[in-house]
Amino acid sequence: MENNISKNFIEQEIEKDLQEKKYDEIVTRFPPEPNGYLHIGHAKSIIYNYSIAKKYGGHFNLRLDDTNPLKEKNEYVNSIIEDVNWLGVDYGKKVLYASNYFDKMFDYAILLINKGLAYVCDLSIDEVKKYRGDYNNVGTDSPYRNRTIEENLKLFYEMKDGKYKDGEKTLRAKIDMKSPNLNMRDPVIYRIAHLKHHNTGDKWCIYPMYDFAHPLEDAIEGISHSLCTLEFEDHRPFYEWVVNNCEFKKPPRQIEFAKLYLTNVITGKRYIKQLVDKGIVDGWDDPRLVTIAALRRRGYTKEAIKNFIELSGISKANSSSDYELLEYCIREDLKLKTKRMMAILDPIKLVIENYPKDKTEVLELPYNVENLELGTHKFTFSNELYIERDDFSIDPPNKYYRLFIGNEVRLMGAYYVKATRYETDNNGNVTTVYATYDENTKQDGRQVDRKVKGTIHFVDAKTAHQAKFKIFNNLVDEEKGKLNEDGTVNYNKNSLVIKNGFIEKELSLSKANDKFQFMRNGYFNVDYKESTNDLLVFNRIVDLKSSFKL
Ligand code: ATP
Ligand code: MG
């Protein structure tokens, strides 16, 4: 795919650096914080970083940025690794953990103290904020700013040894309280937190702050280009300050690009977590979400995701990609790969009164008329079938070509049938339609003396299996606003529609994540979580058509 991404501002910078021999090798990374599942935006970062490393013959690291034990969990670590593996990018032999560099980071903090570039400060977090000033007002020096190197060393070791409580002291970089960039006003680089870490256990009670840890992680790994999203642009001066003052010979360069946003979906871990925690969705992999796990469960393929990311491009300005582009990509990917099968989502019975009651025929159609290599599809036909409720009308509107009393249609792959009468339940809903068939109209290549305007699909009631279908509507709506004023997600309460219907017999052997096109109903994926031996559950990935044009 790397050949298809046109040379953008990032590649131009990389090629300049290569010409100037700034780096021996191009090394990129994806550094997720294990505080949630990865989403489609992260997929963009993963695929793009990887494609850059590959394009320039370098390598790509997967590094868990696990420096904040408060929010991080092993469940998230495992899900991240699973998702990155599924996307199929090569991150070398092993997953890297930022927490494995805690010793080195501590040593760099000592180096900065020894250079007079860091000091221990006794101001509380609130006081630090107050002293920092704001965009209109310069900051004020901390009263602890001029401690001697010896005093700073002693206090910092004491912090490490657990002598102080959370929040009692911090280590801060000594830069410039008057800097126009707030991130340069003596940022805190270490804080005290008596917390157990998922990797290092109780070894540490001081933890590096993200803005200090991140450049060090990159530099320690020999990353050449640290590609990140735009919100880090203002942090770049401090990134450079850290890698330069910690004396790395070939310090990494940070270059920012715009986040991927998608219309009509919610990205952002904290919003997804909110929906998960409140039980509004069925876990981080609920198919209405756009976490990678959710997309996979819904039935998206990695090929479709990669194609989508390629088409959505890399830019320096924030914008939203159309969710319909993602749908276009999955349709394109599944169009030729999937078998076209019969499933009835909202069934009514069709009884063919002149067809022998004890007869069952085996009929045959190609699995996919656009890809004959998939072979042919055998299915049964008898006098009792299921058809879709909306393929019969008591009172047909204009231009309704499907079944109504007196009208003849083709049953896909089978015969012409003409509706004669119907039955309803107590509520007036149709339960059974009766019809007659014409045995001379079998769809086996023969010429039929008359044409019909409608073709409908069916499953044979005598061999069909029950199945559950999950149809998804947007969880959030762009126009109604994705968020409420109080920061909660403004979600659609009708985003999940469940249908209980039937599948043709062959489908009953399907396995988790098998994908099909169901005639006229869309592309479906077998849900790995809800399907049982007795009842398969199918997630609708996407319907068959849209007005979207590339
Ligand atoms: P979120 O904003 O969704 O909570 P995050 O940025 O906090 O995500 P991290 O784990 O910190 O998530 O991000 C890991 C990497 O993924 C970072 O390099 C970040 O820039 C990148 N990233 C996060 N969201 C997107 C996005 N929407 N598009 C592209 N890259 C992203
Ligand atoms: Mg983050």
PDB file of N, CA and C in Angstrom, residues 46-140:
ATOM      1  N   ILE A  46      -1.129   3.227  13.200  1.00  0.00           N
ATOM      2  CA  ILE A  46      -0.373   1.973  13.074  1.00  0.00           C
ATOM      3  C   ILE A  46       0.021   1.735  11.618  1.00  0.00           C
ATOM      4  N   ILE A  47      -0.976   1.807  10.754  1.00  0.00           N
ATOM      5  CA  ILE A  47      -0.747   1.456   9.352  1.00  0.00           C
ATOM      6  C   ILE A  47       0.171   2.482   8.696  1.00  0.00           C
ATOM      7  N   TYR A  48      -0.023   3.744   9.056  1.00  0.00           N
ATOM      8  CA  TYR A  48       0.816   4.768   8.435  1.00  0.00           C
ATOM      9  C   TYR A  48       2.263   4.670   8.919  1.00  0.00           C
ATOM     10  N   ASN A  49       2.451   4.572  10.217  1.00  0.00           N
ATOM     11  CA  ASN A  49       3.822   4.454  10.738  1.00  0.00           C
ATOM     12  C   ASN A  49       4.530   3.244  10.156  1.00  0.00           C
ATOM     13  N   TYR A  50       3.798   2.147  10.084  1.00  0.00           N
ATOM     14  CA  TYR A  50       4.391   0.924   9.547  1.00  0.00           C
ATOM     15  C   TYR A  50       4.743   1.094   8.064  1.00  0.00           C
ATOM     16  N   SER A  51       3.837   1.716   7.319  1.00  0.00           N
ATOM     17  CA  SER A  51       4.090   1.838   5.879  1.00  0.00           C
ATOM     18  C   SER A  51       5.304   2.730   5.614  1.00  0.00           C
ATOM     19  N   ILE A  52       5.507   3.732   6.465  1.00  0.00           N
ATOM     20  CA  ILE A  52       6.676   4.604   6.308  1.00  0.00           C
ATOM     21  C   ILE A  52       7.964   3.820   6.575  1.00  0.00           C
ATOM     22  N   ALA A  53       7.975   3.059   7.659  1.00  0.00           N
ATOM     23  CA  ALA A  53       9.184   2.278   7.976  1.00  0.00           C
ATOM     24  C   ALA A  53       9.492   1.320   6.826  1.00  0.00           C
ATOM     25  N   LYS A  54       8.450   0.700   6.322  1.00  0.00           N
ATOM     26  CA  LYS A  54       8.643  -0.290   5.258  1.00  0.00           C
ATOM     27  C   LYS A  54       9.128   0.388   3.974  1.00  0.00           C
ATOM     28  N   LYS A  55       8.526   1.510   3.677  1.00  0.00           N
ATOM     29  CA  LYS A  55       8.891   2.220   2.447  1.00  0.00           C
ATOM     30  C   LYS A  55      10.377   2.572   2.413  1.00  0.00           C
ATOM     31  N   TYR A  56      10.921   2.952   3.587  1.00  0.00           N
ATOM     32  CA  TYR A  56      12.321   3.380   3.612  1.00  0.00           C
ATOM     33  C   TYR A  56      13.256   2.291   4.135  1.00  0.00           C
ATOM     34  N   GLY A  57      12.770   1.059   4.128  1.00  0.00           N
ATOM     35  CA  GLY A  57      13.635  -0.075   4.492  1.00  0.00           C
ATOM     36  C   GLY A  57      14.050  -0.090   5.953  1.00  0.00           C
ATOM     37  N   GLY A  58      13.292   0.589   6.796  1.00  0.00           N
ATOM     38  CA  GLY A  58      13.645   0.618   8.218  1.00  0.00           C
ATOM     39  C   GLY A  58      12.800  -0.338   9.019  1.00  0.00           C
ATOM     40  N   HIS A  59      12.548  -0.013  10.260  1.00  0.00           N
ATOM     41  CA  HIS A  59      11.639  -0.868  11.024  1.00  0.00           C
ATOM     42  C   HIS A  59      10.696  -0.075  11.913  1.00  0.00           C
ATOM     43  N   PHE A  60       9.741  -0.825  12.442  1.00  0.00           N
ATOM     44  CA  PHE A  60       8.592  -0.248  13.140  1.00  0.00           C
ATOM     45  C   PHE A  60       8.452  -0.924  14.504  1.00  0.00           C
ATOM     46  N   ASN A  61       8.314  -0.125  15.536  1.00  0.00           N
ATOM     47  CA  ASN A  61       8.167  -0.678  16.892  1.00  0.00           C
ATOM     48  C   ASN A  61       6.734  -0.535  17.398  1.00  0.00           C
ATOM     49  N   LEU A  62       6.304  -1.551  18.111  1.00  0.00           N
ATOM     50  CA  LEU A  62       5.062  -1.438  18.876  1.00  0.00           C
ATOM     51  C   LEU A  62       5.479  -1.282  20.332  1.00  0.00           C
ATOM     52  N   ARG A  63       5.160  -0.129  20.890  1.00  0.00           N
ATOM     53  CA  ARG A  63       5.579   0.141  22.266  1.00  0.00           C
ATOM     54  C   ARG A  63       4.377   0.572  23.106  1.00  0.00           C
ATOM     55  N   LEU A  64       4.156  -0.141  24.163  1.00  0.00           N
ATOM     56  CA  LEU A  64       3.078   0.252  25.054  1.00  0.00           C
ATOM     57  C   LEU A  64       3.583   1.350  25.967  1.00  0.00           C
ATOM     58  N   ASP A  65       2.880   2.453  25.906  1.00  0.00           N
ATOM     59  CA  ASP A  65       3.286   3.636  26.662  1.00  0.00           C
ATOM     60  C   ASP A  65       2.647   3.545  28.046  1.00  0.00           C
ATOM     61  N   ASP A  66       3.207   2.679  28.851  1.00  0.00           N
ATOM     62  CA  ASP A  66       2.539   2.326  30.113  1.00  0.00           C
ATOM     63  C   ASP A  66       3.201   3.010  31.301  1.00  0.00           C
ATOM     64  N   THR A  67       3.168   4.344  31.290  1.00  0.00           N
ATOM     65  CA  THR A  67       3.835   5.065  32.369  1.00  0.00           C
ATOM     66  C   THR A  67       2.870   5.641  33.391  1.00  0.00           C
ATOM     67  N   ASN A  68       1.567   5.409  33.194  1.00  0.00           N
ATOM     68  CA  ASN A  68       0.588   5.932  34.154  1.00  0.00           C
ATOM     69  C   ASN A  68      -0.253   4.799  34.730  1.00  0.00           C
ATOM     70  N   PRO A  69       0.206   4.227  35.875  1.00  0.00           N
ATOM     71  CA  PRO A  69      -0.445   3.017  36.400  1.00  0.00           C
ATOM     72  C   PRO A  69      -1.898   3.232  36.811  1.00  0.00           C
ATOM     73  N   LEU A  70      -2.317   4.464  36.933  1.00  0.00           N
ATOM     74  CA  LEU A  70      -3.674   4.737  37.403  1.00  0.00           C
ATOM     75  C   LEU A  70      -4.745   4.203  36.451  1.00  0.00           C
ATOM     76  N   LYS A  71      -4.525   4.358  35.147  1.00  0.00           N
ATOM     77  CA  LYS A  71      -5.583   4.043  34.176  1.00  0.00           C
ATOM     78  C   LYS A  71      -5.324   2.772  33.380  1.00  0.00           C
ATOM     79  N   GLU A  72      -4.158   2.165  33.599  1.00  0.00           N
ATOM     80  CA  GLU A  72      -3.766   1.094  32.694  1.00  0.00           C
ATOM     81  C   GLU A  72      -4.140  -0.285  33.226  1.00  0.00           C
ATOM     82  N   LYS A  73      -4.494  -1.175  32.315  1.00  0.00           N
ATOM     83  CA  LYS A  73      -4.933  -2.510  32.723  1.00  0.00           C
ATOM     84  C   LYS A  73      -4.375  -3.547  31.758  1.00  0.00           C
ATOM     85  N   ASN A  74      -4.187  -4.763  32.274  1.00  0.00           N
ATOM     86  CA  ASN A  74      -3.711  -5.846  31.410  1.00  0.00           C
ATOM     87  C   ASN A  74      -4.684  -6.191  30.296  1.00  0.00           C
ATOM     88  N   GLU A  75      -5.976  -6.062  30.582  1.00  0.00           N
ATOM     89  CA  GLU A  75      -6.972  -6.327  29.540  1.00  0.00           C
ATOM     90  C   GLU A  75      -6.680  -5.462  28.312  1.00  0.00           C
ATOM     91  N   TYR A  76      -6.334  -4.199  28.569  1.00  0.00           N
ATOM     92  CA  TYR A  76      -6.063  -3.289  27.461  1.00  0.00           C
ATOM     93  C   TYR A  76      -4.762  -3.650  26.753  1.00  0.00           C
ATOM     94  N   VAL A  77      -3.756  -4.023  27.534  1.00  0.00           N
ATOM     95  CA  VAL A  77      -2.481  -4.437  26.932  1.00  0.00           C
ATOM     96  C   VAL A  77      -2.747  -5.585  25.960  1.00  0.00           C
ATOM     97  N   ASN A  78      -3.490  -6.583  26.429  1.00  0.00           N
ATOM     98  CA  ASN A  78      -3.741  -7.765  25.591  1.00  0.00           C
ATOM     99  C   ASN A  78      -4.559  -7.413  24.350  1.00  0.00           C
ATOM    100  N   SER A  79      -5.553  -6.552  24.528  1.00  0.00           N
ATOM    101  CA  SER A  79      -6.389  -6.218  23.367  1.00  0.00           C
ATOM    102  C   SER A  79      -5.572  -5.451  22.327  1.00  0.00           C
ATOM    103  N   ILE A  80      -4.681  -4.591  22.787  1.00  0.00           N
ATOM    104  CA  ILE A  80      -3.856  -3.816  21.848  1.00  0.00           C
ATOM    105  C   ILE A  80      -2.978  -4.747  21.015  1.00  0.00           C
ATOM    106  N   ILE A  81      -2.361  -5.703  21.687  1.00  0.00           N
ATOM    107  CA  ILE A  81      -1.466  -6.618  20.969  1.00  0.00           C
ATOM    108  C   ILE A  81      -2.279  -7.451  19.967  1.00  0.00           C
ATOM    109  N   GLU A  82      -3.440  -7.906  20.407  1.00  0.00           N
ATOM    110  CA  GLU A  82      -4.284  -8.709  19.514  1.00  0.00           C
ATOM    111  C   GLU A  82      -4.682  -7.904  18.267  1.00  0.00           C
ATOM    112  N   ASP A  83      -5.060  -6.650  18.489  1.00  0.00           N
ATOM    113  CA  ASP A  83      -5.512  -5.832  17.362  1.00  0.00           C
ATOM    114  C   ASP A  83      -4.375  -5.502  16.397  1.00  0.00           C
ATOM    115  N   VAL A  84      -3.209  -5.205  16.947  1.00  0.00           N
ATOM    116  CA  VAL A  84      -2.080  -4.879  16.064  1.00  0.00           C
ATOM    117  C   VAL A  84      -1.687  -6.133  15.280  1.00  0.00           C
ATOM    118  N   ASN A  85      -1.697  -7.272  15.930  1.00  0.00           N
ATOM    119  CA  ASN A  85      -1.400  -8.525  15.219  1.00  0.00           C
ATOM    120  C   ASN A  85      -2.407  -8.759  14.105  1.00  0.00           C
ATOM    121  N   TRP A  86      -3.652  -8.510  14.423  1.00  0.00           N
ATOM    122  CA  TRP A  86      -4.695  -8.755  13.420  1.00  0.00           C
ATOM    123  C   TRP A  86      -4.504  -7.869  12.186  1.00  0.00           C
ATOM    124  N   LEU A  87      -4.071  -6.623  12.417  1.00  0.00           N
ATOM    125  CA  LEU A  87      -3.853  -5.734  11.271  1.00  0.00           C
ATOM    126  C   LEU A  87      -2.684  -6.212  10.409  1.00  0.00           C
ATOM    127  N   GLY A  88      -1.866  -7.079  10.994  1.00  0.00           N
ATOM    128  CA  GLY A  88      -0.834  -7.725  10.194  1.00  0.00           C
ATOM    129  C   GLY A  88       0.383  -6.855   9.919  1.00  0.00           C
ATOM    130  N   VAL A  89       0.687  -5.917  10.818  1.00  0.00           N
ATOM    131  CA  VAL A  89       1.920  -5.145  10.628  1.00  0.00           C
ATOM    132  C   VAL A  89       3.047  -5.846  11.388  1.00  0.00           C
ATOM    133  N   ASP A  90       4.252  -5.673  10.887  1.00  0.00           N
ATOM    134  CA  ASP A  90       5.390  -6.379  11.453  1.00  0.00           C
ATOM    135  C   ASP A  90       6.123  -5.434  12.410  1.00  0.00           C
ATOM    136  N   TYR A  91       6.096  -5.772  13.699  1.00  0.00           N
ATOM    137  CA  TYR A  91       6.785  -4.905  14.664  1.00  0.00           C
ATOM    138  C   TYR A  91       8.011  -5.594  15.246  1.00  0.00           C
ATOM    139  N   GLY A  92       8.591  -6.485  14.453  1.00  0.00           N
ATOM    140  CA  GLY A  92       9.800  -7.153  14.930  1.00  0.00           C
ATOM    141  C   GLY A  92       9.423  -8.282  15.855  1.00  0.00           C
ATOM    142  N   LYS A  93      10.384  -8.710  16.657  1.00  0.00           N
ATOM    143  CA  LYS A  93      10.149  -9.932  17.426  1.00  0.00           C
ATOM    144  C   LYS A  93       9.300  -9.715  18.660  1.00  0.00           C
ATOM    145  N   LYS A  94       9.399  -8.525  19.241  1.00  0.00           N
ATOM    146  CA  LYS A  94       8.653  -8.402  20.487  1.00  0.00           C
ATOM    147  C   LYS A  94       8.003  -7.031  20.711  1.00  0.00           C
ATOM    148  N   VAL A  95       7.025  -7.087  21.585  1.00  0.00           N
ATOM    149  CA  VAL A  95       6.340  -5.870  21.990  1.00  0.00           C
ATOM    150  C   VAL A  95       7.232  -5.152  23.000  1.00  0.00           C
ATOM    151  N   LEU A  96       7.349  -3.838  22.865  1.00  0.00           N
ATOM    152  CA  LEU A  96       8.181  -3.073  23.797  1.00  0.00           C
ATOM    153  C   LEU A  96       7.293  -2.378  24.826  1.00  0.00           C
ATOM    154  N   TYR A  97       7.843  -2.177  26.003  1.00  0.00           N
ATOM    155  CA  TYR A  97       7.100  -1.526  27.079  1.00  0.00           C
ATOM    156  C   TYR A  97       7.889  -0.332  27.592  1.00  0.00           C
ATOM    157  N   ALA A  98       7.272   0.830  27.623  1.00  0.00           N
ATOM    158  CA  ALA A  98       7.945   2.018  28.147  1.00  0.00           C
ATOM    159  C   ALA A  98       8.380   1.795  29.590  1.00  0.00           C
ATOM    160  N   SER A  99       7.604   1.025  30.329  1.00  0.00           N
ATOM    161  CA  SER A  99       7.943   0.818  31.747  1.00  0.00           C
ATOM    162  C   SER A  99       9.261   0.075  31.918  1.00  0.00           C
ATOM    163  N   ASN A 100       9.731  -0.602  30.861  1.00  0.00           N
ATOM    164  CA  ASN A 100      11.051  -1.249  30.966  1.00  0.00           C
ATOM    165  C   ASN A 100      12.178  -0.227  30.954  1.00  0.00           C
ATOM    166  N   TYR A 101      11.849   1.020  30.636  1.00  0.00           N
ATOM    167  CA  TYR A 101      12.895   2.056  30.600  1.00  0.00           C
ATOM    168  C   TYR A 101      12.880   2.915  31.858  1.00  0.00           C
ATOM    169  N   PHE A 102      12.109   2.548  32.863  1.00  0.00           N
ATOM    170  CA  PHE A 102      12.031   3.397  34.062  1.00  0.00           C
ATOM    171  C   PHE A 102      13.411   3.661  34.674  1.00  0.00           C
ATOM    172  N   ASP A 103      14.281   2.636  34.699  1.00  0.00           N
ATOM    173  CA  ASP A 103      15.628   2.851  35.265  1.00  0.00           C
ATOM    174  C   ASP A 103      16.390   3.905  34.467  1.00  0.00           C
ATOM    175  N   LYS A 104      16.320   3.732  33.141  1.00  0.00           N
ATOM    176  CA  LYS A 104      17.041   4.692  32.287  1.00  0.00           C
ATOM    177  C   LYS A 104      16.456   6.094  32.437  1.00  0.00           C
ATOM    178  N   MET A 105      15.158   6.180  32.514  1.00  0.00           N
ATOM    179  CA  MET A 105      14.525   7.506  32.634  1.00  0.00           C
ATOM    180  C   MET A 105      14.959   8.179  33.926  1.00  0.00           C
ATOM    181  N   PHE A 106      15.049   7.368  34.962  1.00  0.00           N
ATOM    182  CA  PHE A 106      15.513   7.914  36.246  1.00  0.00           C
ATOM    183  C   PHE A 106      16.926   8.472  36.072  1.00  0.00           C
ATOM    184  N   ASP A 107      17.787   7.703  35.382  1.00  0.00           N
ATOM    185  CA  ASP A 107      19.165   8.169  35.171  1.00  0.00           C
ATOM    186  C   ASP A 107      19.203   9.475  34.379  1.00  0.00           C
ATOM    187  N   TYR A 108      18.308   9.604  33.396  1.00  0.00           N
ATOM    188  CA  TYR A 108      18.286  10.868  32.637  1.00  0.00           C
ATOM    189  C   TYR A 108      17.822  12.028  33.521  1.00  0.00           C
ATOM    190  N   ALA A 109      16.921  11.744  34.426  1.00  0.00           N
ATOM    191  CA  ALA A 109      16.488  12.802  35.354  1.00  0.00           C
ATOM    192  C   ALA A 109      17.685  13.237  36.210  1.00  0.00           C
ATOM    193  N   ILE A 110      18.474  12.268  36.650  1.00  0.00           N
ATOM    194  CA  ILE A 110      19.666  12.590  37.448  1.00  0.00           C
ATOM    195  C   ILE A 110      20.640  13.433  36.618  1.00  0.00           C
ATOM    196  N   LEU A 111      20.788  13.033  35.338  1.00  0.00           N
ATOM    197  CA  LEU A 111      21.672  13.799  34.453  1.00  0.00           C
ATOM    198  C   LEU A 111      21.209  15.262  34.376  1.00  0.00           C
ATOM    199  N   LEU A 112      19.906  15.469  34.223  1.00  0.00           N
ATOM    200  CA  LEU A 112      19.392  16.839  34.128  1.00  0.00           C
ATOM    201  C   LEU A 112      19.620  17.600  35.428  1.00  0.00           C
ATOM    202  N   ILE A 113      19.433  16.916  36.554  1.00  0.00           N
ATOM    203  CA  ILE A 113      19.685  17.592  37.847  1.00  0.00           C
ATOM    204  C   ILE A 113      21.161  17.998  37.908  1.00  0.00           C
ATOM    205  N   ASN A 114      22.032  17.069  37.528  1.00  0.00           N
ATOM    206  CA  ASN A 114      23.472  17.357  37.570  1.00  0.00           C
ATOM    207  C   ASN A 114      23.872  18.501  36.648  1.00  0.00           C
ATOM    208  N   LYS A 115      23.109  18.677  35.575  1.00  0.00           N
ATOM    209  CA  LYS A 115      23.400  19.783  34.655  1.00  0.00           C
ATOM    210  C   LYS A 115      22.721  21.081  35.092  1.00  0.00           C
ATOM    211  N   GLY A 116      22.070  21.048  36.233  1.00  0.00           N
ATOM    212  CA  GLY A 116      21.358  22.240  36.717  1.00  0.00           C
ATOM    213  C   GLY A 116      20.082  22.499  35.918  1.00  0.00           C
ATOM    214  N   LEU A 117      19.552  21.469  35.279  1.00  0.00           N
ATOM    215  CA  LEU A 117      18.377  21.646  34.409  1.00  0.00           C
ATOM    216  C   LEU A 117      17.098  21.042  34.984  1.00  0.00           C
ATOM    217  N   ALA A 118      17.168  20.575  36.233  1.00  0.00           N
ATOM    218  CA  ALA A 118      15.946  20.056  36.868  1.00  0.00           C
ATOM    219  C   ALA A 118      16.053  20.288  38.369  1.00  0.00           C
ATOM    220  N   TYR A 119      14.895  20.487  38.976  1.00  0.00           N
ATOM    221  CA  TYR A 119      14.889  20.747  40.426  1.00  0.00           C
ATOM    222  C   TYR A 119      13.681  20.123  41.082  1.00  0.00           C
ATOM    223  N   VAL A 120      13.840  19.822  42.377  1.00  0.00           N
ATOM    224  CA  VAL A 120      12.725  19.299  43.156  1.00  0.00           C
ATOM    225  C   VAL A 120      11.927  20.491  43.674  1.00  0.00           C
ATOM    226  N   CYS A 121      10.614  20.422  43.506  1.00  0.00           N
ATOM    227  CA  CYS A 121       9.747  21.544  43.860  1.00  0.00           C
ATOM    228  C   CYS A 121       8.725  21.065  44.879  1.00  0.00           C
ATOM    229  N   ASP A 122       8.464  21.879  45.898  1.00  0.00           N
ATOM    230  CA  ASP A 122       7.507  21.495  46.945  1.00  0.00           C
ATOM    231  C   ASP A 122       6.118  22.085  46.725  1.00  0.00           C
ATOM    232  N   LEU A 123       5.940  22.819  45.638  1.00  0.00           N
ATOM    233  CA  LEU A 123       4.606  23.382  45.390  1.00  0.00           C
ATOM    234  C   LEU A 123       3.617  22.249  45.119  1.00  0.00           C
ATOM    235  N   SER A 124       2.375  22.447  45.560  1.00  0.00           N
ATOM    236  CA  SER A 124       1.347  21.452  45.258  1.00  0.00           C
ATOM    237  C   SER A 124       0.983  21.580  43.768  1.00  0.00           C
ATOM    238  N   ILE A 125       0.281  20.585  43.258  1.00  0.00           N
ATOM    239  CA  ILE A 125      -0.104  20.627  41.841  1.00  0.00           C
ATOM    240  C   ILE A 125      -0.918  21.898  41.542  1.00  0.00           C
ATOM    241  N   ASP A 126      -1.807  22.261  42.459  1.00  0.00           N
ATOM    242  CA  ASP A 126      -2.592  23.483  42.255  1.00  0.00           C
ATOM    243  C   ASP A 126      -1.710  24.722  42.236  1.00  0.00           C
ATOM    244  N   GLU A 127      -0.743  24.734  43.126  1.00  0.00           N
ATOM    245  CA  GLU A 127       0.159  25.898  43.158  1.00  0.00           C
ATOM    246  C   GLU A 127       1.004  25.958  41.882  1.00  0.00           C
ATOM    247  N   VAL A 128       1.452  24.782  41.429  1.00  0.00           N
ATOM    248  CA  VAL A 128       2.233  24.757  40.185  1.00  0.00           C
ATOM    249  C   VAL A 128       1.422  25.403  39.073  1.00  0.00           C
ATOM    250  N   LYS A 129       0.144  25.050  39.031  1.00  0.00           N
ATOM    251  CA  LYS A 129      -0.740  25.610  37.985  1.00  0.00           C
ATOM    252  C   LYS A 129      -0.840  27.122  38.124  1.00  0.00           C
ATOM    253  N   LYS A 130      -1.016  27.572  39.379  1.00  0.00           N
ATOM    254  CA  LYS A 130      -1.177  29.003  39.611  1.00  0.00           C
ATOM    255  C   LYS A 130       0.096  29.770  39.211  1.00  0.00           C
ATOM    256  N   TYR A 131       1.241  29.230  39.578  1.00  0.00           N
ATOM    257  CA  TYR A 131       2.513  29.881  39.252  1.00  0.00           C
ATOM    258  C   TYR A 131       2.795  29.888  37.751  1.00  0.00           C
ATOM    259  N   ARG A 132       2.123  28.965  37.035  1.00  0.00           N
ATOM    260  CA  ARG A 132       2.464  28.832  35.611  1.00  0.00           C
ATOM    261  C   ARG A 132       1.988  30.033  34.798  1.00  0.00           C
ATOM    262  N   GLY A 133       0.955  30.740  35.303  1.00  0.00           N
ATOM    263  CA  GLY A 133       0.390  31.831  34.511  1.00  0.00           C
ATOM    264  C   GLY A 133      -0.484  31.266  33.409  1.00  0.00           C
ATOM    265  N   ASP A 134      -0.757  32.084  32.401  1.00  0.00           N
ATOM    266  CA  ASP A 134      -1.573  31.604  31.288  1.00  0.00           C
ATOM    267  C   ASP A 134      -1.116  32.290  30.011  1.00  0.00           C
ATOM    268  N   TYR A 135      -1.955  32.218  28.978  1.00  0.00           N
ATOM    269  CA  TYR A 135      -1.518  32.787  27.694  1.00  0.00           C
ATOM    270  C   TYR A 135      -1.243  34.278  27.783  1.00  0.00           C
ATOM    271  N   ASN A 136      -1.959  34.955  28.685  1.00  0.00           N
ATOM    272  CA  ASN A 136      -1.801  36.406  28.765  1.00  0.00           C
ATOM    273  C   ASN A 136      -0.794  36.844  29.819  1.00  0.00           C
ATOM    274  N   ASN A 137      -0.513  35.932  30.760  1.00  0.00           N
ATOM    275  CA  ASN A 137       0.359  36.317  31.880  1.00  0.00           C
ATOM    276  C   ASN A 137       1.535  35.365  32.001  1.00  0.00           C
ATOM    277  N   VAL A 138       2.719  35.937  32.089  1.00  0.00           N
ATOM    278  CA  VAL A 138       3.893  35.078  32.247  1.00  0.00           C
ATOM    279  C   VAL A 138       3.834  34.406  33.621  1.00  0.00           C
ATOM    280  N   GLY A 139       4.598  33.322  33.762  1.00  0.00           N
ATOM    281  CA  GLY A 139       4.606  32.598  35.022  1.00  0.00           C
ATOM    282  C   GLY A 139       5.546  33.224  36.041  1.00  0.00           C
ATOM    283  N   THR A 140       5.509  32.662  37.230  1.00  0.00           N
ATOM    284  CA  THR A 140       6.354  33.144  38.322  1.00  0.00           C
ATOM    285  C   THR A 140       7.273  32.001  38.729  1.00  0.00           C
TER     286      THR A 140
END
